[in-house]
Amino acid sequence: MNIGSHHVIATATPTGAPVALGWTWSETATGTLYLCTSISPYTWVVGGIGPTGPTGPTGPTGPTGATGAGGVTGPTGLTGPTGPTGPTGASGAAGVTGPTGPTGPTGPTGADSTVPGPTGPTGATGTAGAAGAAGALGLTGRDGDDGENGVRGPAGVDGVAGATGPTGPTGATGATGATGVTGPTGPTGPTGPFNWTLAYVTTGAFANSSTGTPTIVSGAVFTFVASKNYAIDLIGLITTAATTTAFAFSLDVSTGVSGVGFLTLQPTTVSGAVQGSYSVADATFSGIPTTSVTSGIVAGHGFLRAGATGGTCQLLLRTEITGSAVTLSTGACYRVHQLN
């Protein structure tokens, strides 16, 4: 019989799709219903499907199924509304008090009272004392002794002092002048003059006529401190024995230093020209010219960089030609400044 269509005859053999328990089919010719009650072998019960039986008891709960795979992360939610404003923070510390303004001008002095107080009345005159008793009349003959002085009457009572007149009214205090407006801060002043720590002016002339023995310029000496730096300056008038004689200055130190040098600038016989000599070590002379004016201005600039120990530094003068004198005149200025 054709199970798929359920239109088969009673004697047919099931064909087609597999038959399951509880399936029904009807015979085409008679309309009889058949119910499958067995599969092997197939057994069909005539009569069709009876009424629905009562509901059977609930079966036991099956085991929990495996956890399903995690779902896809949902999109980010919308930004929530802005929270309320927090409380106001504590006040910051008070600012620094500004400088006190200048004192205003003094107000005018109040006017004095011109009405004097009344004069008190004159006190009453005291009562005069009683006269002393007269002495007894003496016998005629020699003069009698002078009688005793009468008792001095009591002093009159001082009159009552007059009442002090009332104090005149105090003149009104003058109004305080208004505080003047504070002027703007003035511009910063220029830097003060260079602070020379030593300044020496020669009080005598210093001459030299030997290339082998330089002259010590007395007074032009200073004490330096370890690890300090110094700037040295010289300016003055110098004369030479001839235009063919030049000169130079140098510095002589009493102990080893990290550096010392001196540059001497002097006029030449060529109008408007300047020449020089130099020293880059202790008591040395280099680059001395061969000509000079017989009287002119000399300028020198030096430096000293002290080492691990302090000492003294002395200015030296030397001629270019032995026997031809050069002289640093009175009034030359020698200055030293400590830089650090």
Short mmCIF file of C-alpha atoms in Angstrom, two decimals:
data_model
loop_
_atom_site.label_atom_id
_atom_site.label_comp_id
_atom_site.label_asym_id
_atom_site.label_seq_id
_atom_site.Cartn_x
_atom_site.Cartn_y
_atom_site.Cartn_z
CA MET A 1 0.00 0.00 0.00
CA ASN A 2 1.10 3.55 -0.57
CA ILE A 3 1.90 4.92 2.88
CA GLY A 4 2.60 8.41 1.50
CA SER A 5 -0.97 8.93 0.23
CA HIS A 6 -2.80 6.75 2.78
CA HIS A 7 -5.08 5.60 -0.08
CA VAL A 8 -4.37 1.84 -0.20
CA ILE A 9 -6.32 -1.44 -0.09
CA ALA A 10 -6.48 -3.57 3.01
CA THR A 11 -4.37 -6.39 1.59
CA ALA A 12 -1.61 -4.20 0.12
CA THR A 13 1.96 -4.34 1.37
CA PRO A 14 3.34 -0.99 2.73
CA THR A 15 5.64 0.76 0.23
CA GLY A 16 7.16 4.14 -0.06
CA ALA A 17 8.25 6.16 2.98
CA PRO A 18 8.95 4.19 6.19
CA VAL A 19 5.89 3.59 8.34
CA ALA A 20 6.02 4.77 11.95
CA LEU A 21 3.99 3.64 14.95
CA GLY A 22 0.69 5.48 15.19
CA TRP A 23 0.39 6.18 11.49
CA THR A 24 -3.12 5.77 9.96
CA TRP A 25 -4.45 5.14 6.48
CA SER A 26 -7.84 4.54 4.92
CA GLU A 27 -8.96 1.95 2.40
CA THR A 28 -10.11 3.70 -0.78
CA ALA A 29 -12.91 1.34 -1.58
CA THR A 30 -14.54 1.14 1.83
CA GLY A 31 -13.15 4.14 3.75
CA THR A 32 -12.02 1.84 6.58
CA LEU A 33 -9.33 3.37 8.86
CA TYR A 34 -6.26 1.36 9.86
CA LEU A 35 -3.79 2.21 12.71
CA CYS A 36 -0.17 0.94 12.68
CA THR A 37 0.51 -0.74 16.03
CA SER A 38 3.71 -2.63 15.12
CA ILE A 39 6.56 -2.17 12.72
CA SER A 40 8.16 -5.60 12.58
CA PRO A 41 6.09 -7.15 11.37
CA TYR A 42 3.68 -4.44 10.33
CA THR A 43 0.41 -4.78 12.18
CA TRP A 44 -2.66 -2.71 11.39
CA VAL A 45 -5.68 -2.41 13.63
CA VAL A 46 -9.02 -1.62 12.04
CA GLY A 47 -11.16 0.99 13.71
CA GLY A 48 -9.34 4.20 13.34
CA ILE A 49 -8.09 6.50 16.06
CA GLY A 50 -9.86 6.39 19.45
CA PRO A 51 -10.35 9.33 21.73
CA THR A 52 -7.29 11.04 23.20
CA GLY A 53 -6.07 9.30 26.34
CA PRO A 54 -5.33 11.11 29.58
CA THR A 55 -2.11 13.14 29.82
CA GLY A 56 0.70 11.00 31.08
CA PRO A 57 2.86 12.09 34.02
CA THR A 58 5.56 14.69 33.39
CA GLY A 59 8.83 13.04 32.55
CA PRO A 60 12.01 13.87 34.52
CA THR A 61 13.83 17.05 33.63
CA GLY A 62 16.47 16.39 31.07
CA PRO A 63 20.11 17.37 31.69
CA THR A 64 21.05 21.01 31.21
CA GLY A 65 22.21 21.65 27.71
CA ALA A 66 25.73 22.90 26.99
CA THR A 67 26.27 26.62 27.31
CA GLY A 68 25.80 28.27 24.00
CA ALA A 69 28.57 30.26 22.38
CA GLY A 70 28.96 33.85 23.63
CA GLY A 71 26.91 36.34 21.78
CA VAL A 72 28.50 39.13 19.74
CA THR A 73 29.32 42.22 21.81
CA GLY A 74 26.63 44.78 21.34
CA PRO A 75 27.40 48.34 20.15
CA THR A 76 28.61 50.92 22.70
CA GLY A 77 25.71 52.66 24.42
CA LEU A 78 25.09 56.36 23.99
CA THR A 79 26.99 58.75 26.27
CA GLY A 80 25.00 59.50 29.39
CA PRO A 81 24.03 63.07 30.28
CA THR A 82 26.66 65.30 31.95
CA GLY A 83 26.67 64.94 35.74
CA PRO A 84 25.85 67.91 37.95
CA THR A 85 28.60 70.49 38.60
CA GLY A 86 30.76 69.61 41.63
CA PRO A 87 30.95 71.93 44.64
CA THR A 88 33.17 75.02 44.40
CA GLY A 89 36.79 74.30 45.45
CA ALA A 90 38.30 75.91 48.50
CA SER A 91 39.56 79.49 48.03
CA GLY A 92 43.26 79.80 47.20
CA ALA A 93 45.71 81.35 49.63
CA ALA A 94 45.58 85.15 49.96
CA GLY A 95 47.91 86.99 47.58
CA VAL A 96 50.94 88.83 48.89
CA THR A 97 50.11 92.32 50.24
CA GLY A 98 51.27 95.00 47.85
CA PRO A 99 53.76 97.66 48.99
CA THR A 100 52.46 100.57 51.14
CA GLY A 101 51.83 103.68 49.11
CA PRO A 102 53.77 106.86 49.94
CA THR A 103 52.51 109.08 52.80
CA GLY A 104 50.23 111.84 51.63
CA PRO A 105 51.14 115.50 52.32
CA THR A 106 50.40 116.92 55.79
CA GLY A 107 47.10 118.82 56.02
CA PRO A 108 47.15 122.53 56.97
CA THR A 109 47.36 123.42 60.71
CA GLY A 110 44.00 124.35 62.33
CA ALA A 111 43.51 128.00 63.29
CA ASP A 112 44.27 128.99 66.95
CA SER A 113 41.51 130.55 69.12
CA THR A 114 41.99 134.32 69.25
CA VAL A 115 39.77 134.93 72.36
CA PRO A 116 41.70 134.63 75.69
CA GLY A 117 39.88 133.38 78.78
CA PRO A 118 38.78 136.03 81.36
CA THR A 119 41.20 136.98 84.18
CA GLY A 120 40.18 135.71 87.67
CA PRO A 121 39.30 138.33 90.38
CA THR A 122 42.06 139.61 92.71
CA GLY A 123 42.06 137.94 96.14
CA ALA A 124 41.12 140.04 99.28
CA THR A 125 43.95 141.67 101.31
CA GLY A 126 44.67 139.97 104.66
CA THR A 127 43.96 141.75 108.06
CA ALA A 128 46.90 143.70 109.49
CA GLY A 129 48.48 142.25 112.68
CA ALA A 130 47.96 144.05 116.10
CA ALA A 131 50.63 146.57 117.21
CA GLY A 132 53.03 145.40 119.93
CA ALA A 133 52.71 146.91 123.51
CA ALA A 134 54.87 149.99 124.30
CA GLY A 135 57.86 149.42 126.59
CA ALA A 136 57.88 150.96 130.21
CA LEU A 137 59.35 154.44 130.59
CA GLY A 138 62.91 154.20 131.97
CA LEU A 139 64.36 156.28 134.87
CA THR A 140 66.09 159.41 133.96
CA GLY A 141 69.73 158.83 133.85
CA ARG A 142 71.46 156.57 131.54
CA ASP A 143 69.48 155.52 128.65
CA GLY A 144 67.37 152.51 129.34
CA ASP A 145 67.83 149.34 127.36
CA ASP A 146 65.85 149.11 124.26
CA GLY A 147 62.59 147.39 124.79
CA GLU A 148 62.08 143.98 123.18
CA ASN A 149 60.57 143.98 119.80
CA GLY A 150 56.88 143.49 119.83
CA VAL A 151 55.58 140.13 118.75
CA ARG A 152 55.20 139.99 114.99
CA GLY A 153 51.61 139.95 114.02
CA PRO A 154 50.43 136.90 112.10
CA ALA A 155 50.66 137.05 108.35
CA GLY A 156 47.52 137.98 106.59
CA VAL A 157 45.58 135.10 105.06
CA ASP A 158 46.09 134.80 101.28
CA GLY A 159 43.11 135.78 99.31
CA VAL A 160 41.23 133.04 97.51
CA ALA A 161 42.72 132.42 94.12
CA GLY A 162 40.58 133.55 91.29
CA ALA A 163 38.94 130.88 89.25
CA THR A 164 40.81 129.81 86.11
CA GLY A 165 39.15 131.12 83.06
CA PRO A 166 37.74 128.54 80.70
CA THR A 167 40.05 127.15 78.00
CA GLY A 168 39.43 128.68 74.67
CA PRO A 169 37.94 126.30 72.04
CA THR A 170 40.39 124.15 70.10
CA GLY A 171 40.71 125.17 66.54
CA ALA A 172 39.25 122.73 64.04
CA THR A 173 41.68 120.11 62.70
CA GLY A 174 42.56 120.74 59.14
CA ALA A 175 41.27 118.20 56.64
CA THR A 176 43.71 115.43 55.73
CA GLY A 177 45.04 115.89 52.26
CA ALA A 178 44.12 113.27 49.72
CA THR A 179 46.69 110.54 49.16
CA GLY A 180 48.67 111.30 46.06
CA VAL A 181 48.53 108.91 43.14
CA THR A 182 51.44 106.47 43.16
CA GLY A 183 53.69 107.31 40.28
CA PRO A 184 54.81 104.63 37.85
CA THR A 185 57.94 102.69 38.63
CA GLY A 186 60.92 104.38 37.10
CA PRO A 187 63.07 102.55 34.58
CA THR A 188 65.92 100.43 35.86
CA GLY A 189 69.02 102.52 36.23
CA PRO A 190 72.14 101.72 34.26
CA THR A 191 74.70 99.32 35.63
CA GLY A 192 77.09 101.04 38.00
CA PRO A 193 80.68 101.77 37.07
CA PHE A 194 83.18 98.93 36.82
CA ASN A 195 84.29 98.11 40.34
CA TRP A 196 88.08 98.24 40.35
CA THR A 197 89.28 96.47 43.49
CA LEU A 198 92.70 98.18 43.38
CA ALA A 199 93.70 101.54 41.93
CA TYR A 200 97.27 102.91 42.09
CA VAL A 201 98.55 106.25 40.80
CA THR A 202 102.31 106.58 40.50
CA THR A 203 103.78 109.32 42.69
CA GLY A 204 107.18 109.19 41.05
CA ALA A 205 108.81 108.36 37.72
CA PHE A 206 110.06 104.83 36.90
CA ALA A 207 112.92 104.55 34.40
CA ASN A 208 114.61 101.54 32.81
CA SER A 209 117.68 101.34 30.57
CA SER A 210 118.56 97.61 30.70
CA THR A 211 117.07 94.91 28.51
CA GLY A 212 118.27 92.25 30.95
CA THR A 213 116.93 93.76 34.18
CA PRO A 214 113.35 95.14 34.00
CA THR A 215 112.27 97.85 36.44
CA ILE A 216 109.67 97.12 39.12
CA VAL A 217 106.93 99.77 39.07
CA SER A 218 106.59 100.25 42.84
CA GLY A 219 103.00 100.20 44.11
CA ALA A 220 101.68 98.55 40.96
CA VAL A 221 101.38 95.18 42.74
CA PHE A 222 98.39 93.23 44.10
CA THR A 223 97.68 90.02 45.99
CA PHE A 224 95.62 87.43 44.11
CA VAL A 225 93.49 84.62 45.52
CA ALA A 226 93.59 80.98 44.42
CA SER A 227 91.24 80.06 41.54
CA LYS A 228 90.21 83.70 40.90
CA ASN A 229 90.40 85.71 37.65
CA TYR A 230 91.60 89.29 37.32
CA ALA A 231 91.50 92.09 34.71
CA ILE A 232 94.39 94.60 34.74
CA ASP A 233 94.50 98.08 33.21
CA LEU A 234 97.36 100.64 32.76
CA ILE A 235 97.35 104.13 31.26
CA GLY A 236 99.89 106.93 31.58
CA LEU A 237 102.53 109.11 29.95
CA ILE A 238 105.87 107.61 28.91
CA THR A 239 109.02 109.17 27.47
CA THR A 240 111.94 107.62 25.57
CA ALA A 241 115.54 108.74 25.03
CA ALA A 242 115.18 108.54 21.23
CA THR A 243 112.66 107.73 18.52
CA THR A 244 114.64 104.55 17.88
CA THR A 245 113.92 103.25 21.38
CA ALA A 246 110.68 101.44 22.22
CA PHE A 247 109.58 99.66 25.40
CA ALA A 248 107.30 96.96 26.85
CA PHE A 249 105.47 95.99 30.04
CA SER A 250 105.00 92.55 31.61
CA LEU A 251 103.63 90.90 34.77
CA ASP A 252 105.75 89.04 37.33
CA VAL A 253 103.89 86.50 39.58
CA SER A 254 105.27 84.98 42.79
CA THR A 255 103.77 81.52 42.23
CA GLY A 256 102.57 79.35 39.37
CA VAL A 257 99.27 80.43 37.76
CA SER A 258 96.92 78.98 35.15
CA GLY A 259 97.44 81.94 32.84
CA VAL A 260 98.95 85.47 32.77
CA GLY A 261 99.50 88.00 29.99
CA PHE A 262 99.86 91.70 29.19
CA LEU A 263 99.41 93.77 26.00
CA THR A 264 101.21 97.14 25.64
CA LEU A 265 99.93 99.74 23.12
CA GLN A 266 102.19 102.71 22.22
CA PRO A 267 102.32 105.42 19.52
CA THR A 268 104.79 105.20 16.64
CA THR A 269 106.69 107.83 14.72
CA VAL A 270 104.05 107.50 11.98
CA SER A 271 101.26 109.97 12.64
CA GLY A 272 98.07 108.30 13.90
CA ALA A 273 99.62 104.83 14.03
CA VAL A 274 99.70 102.57 17.10
CA GLN A 275 101.96 99.58 17.73
CA GLY A 276 102.33 97.12 20.56
CA SER A 277 104.19 94.39 22.40
CA TYR A 278 102.91 91.49 24.43
CA SER A 279 103.64 89.00 27.18
CA VAL A 280 102.03 85.56 27.50
CA ALA A 281 104.01 84.14 30.42
CA ASP A 282 105.52 85.19 33.74
CA ALA A 283 107.96 88.13 33.36
CA THR A 284 108.44 87.70 29.59
CA PHE A 285 108.58 90.34 26.80
CA SER A 286 107.68 89.61 23.16
CA GLY A 287 107.12 91.57 19.95
CA ILE A 288 108.83 94.79 21.17
CA PRO A 289 108.79 97.51 18.42
CA THR A 290 111.96 99.31 17.33
CA THR A 291 110.63 102.89 17.18
CA SER A 292 108.55 105.16 19.35
CA VAL A 293 107.70 108.81 19.91
CA THR A 294 109.83 110.42 22.59
CA SER A 295 106.74 111.37 24.61
CA GLY A 296 103.32 109.81 24.32
CA ILE A 297 100.47 107.91 25.89
CA VAL A 298 100.91 104.26 26.82
CA ALA A 299 97.99 101.90 27.46
CA GLY A 300 98.18 98.35 28.73
CA HIS A 301 95.66 95.57 29.33
CA GLY A 302 96.37 92.31 31.10
CA PHE A 303 94.78 89.28 32.71
CA LEU A 304 95.63 86.76 35.41
CA ARG A 305 93.96 83.40 36.06
CA ALA A 306 95.15 82.08 39.44
CA GLY A 307 95.87 78.42 40.04
CA ALA A 308 95.52 76.32 43.20
CA THR A 309 97.44 78.82 45.36
CA GLY A 310 97.39 82.60 45.76
CA GLY A 311 100.32 85.00 45.48
CA THR A 312 101.37 88.48 44.30
CA CYS A 313 101.51 90.06 40.84
CA GLN A 314 103.95 92.92 40.03
CA LEU A 315 104.08 95.27 36.97
CA LEU A 316 107.49 95.40 35.16
CA LEU A 317 108.91 97.95 32.62
CA ARG A 318 111.74 97.25 30.12
CA THR A 319 113.51 99.26 27.42
CA GLU A 320 114.16 97.93 23.94
CA ILE A 321 117.81 99.01 23.83
CA THR A 322 120.27 98.75 26.69
CA GLY A 323 121.61 102.17 27.63
CA SER A 324 118.62 104.04 26.12
CA ALA A 325 116.23 104.91 28.93
CA VAL A 326 112.44 104.78 28.90
CA THR A 327 110.48 106.45 31.74
CA LEU A 328 106.92 105.99 33.02
CA SER A 329 105.95 109.46 34.30
CA THR A 330 104.36 110.43 37.60
CA GLY A 331 100.56 110.13 37.62
CA ALA A 332 100.23 106.88 35.65
CA CYS A 333 97.15 104.87 36.68
CA TYR A 334 97.24 101.10 37.35
CA ARG A 335 93.96 99.30 38.14
CA VAL A 336 92.98 95.69 38.96
CA HIS A 337 89.52 94.07 39.09
CA GLN A 338 88.67 90.62 40.48
CA LEU A 339 86.12 89.05 38.12
CA ASN A 340 84.74 86.15 40.18
#
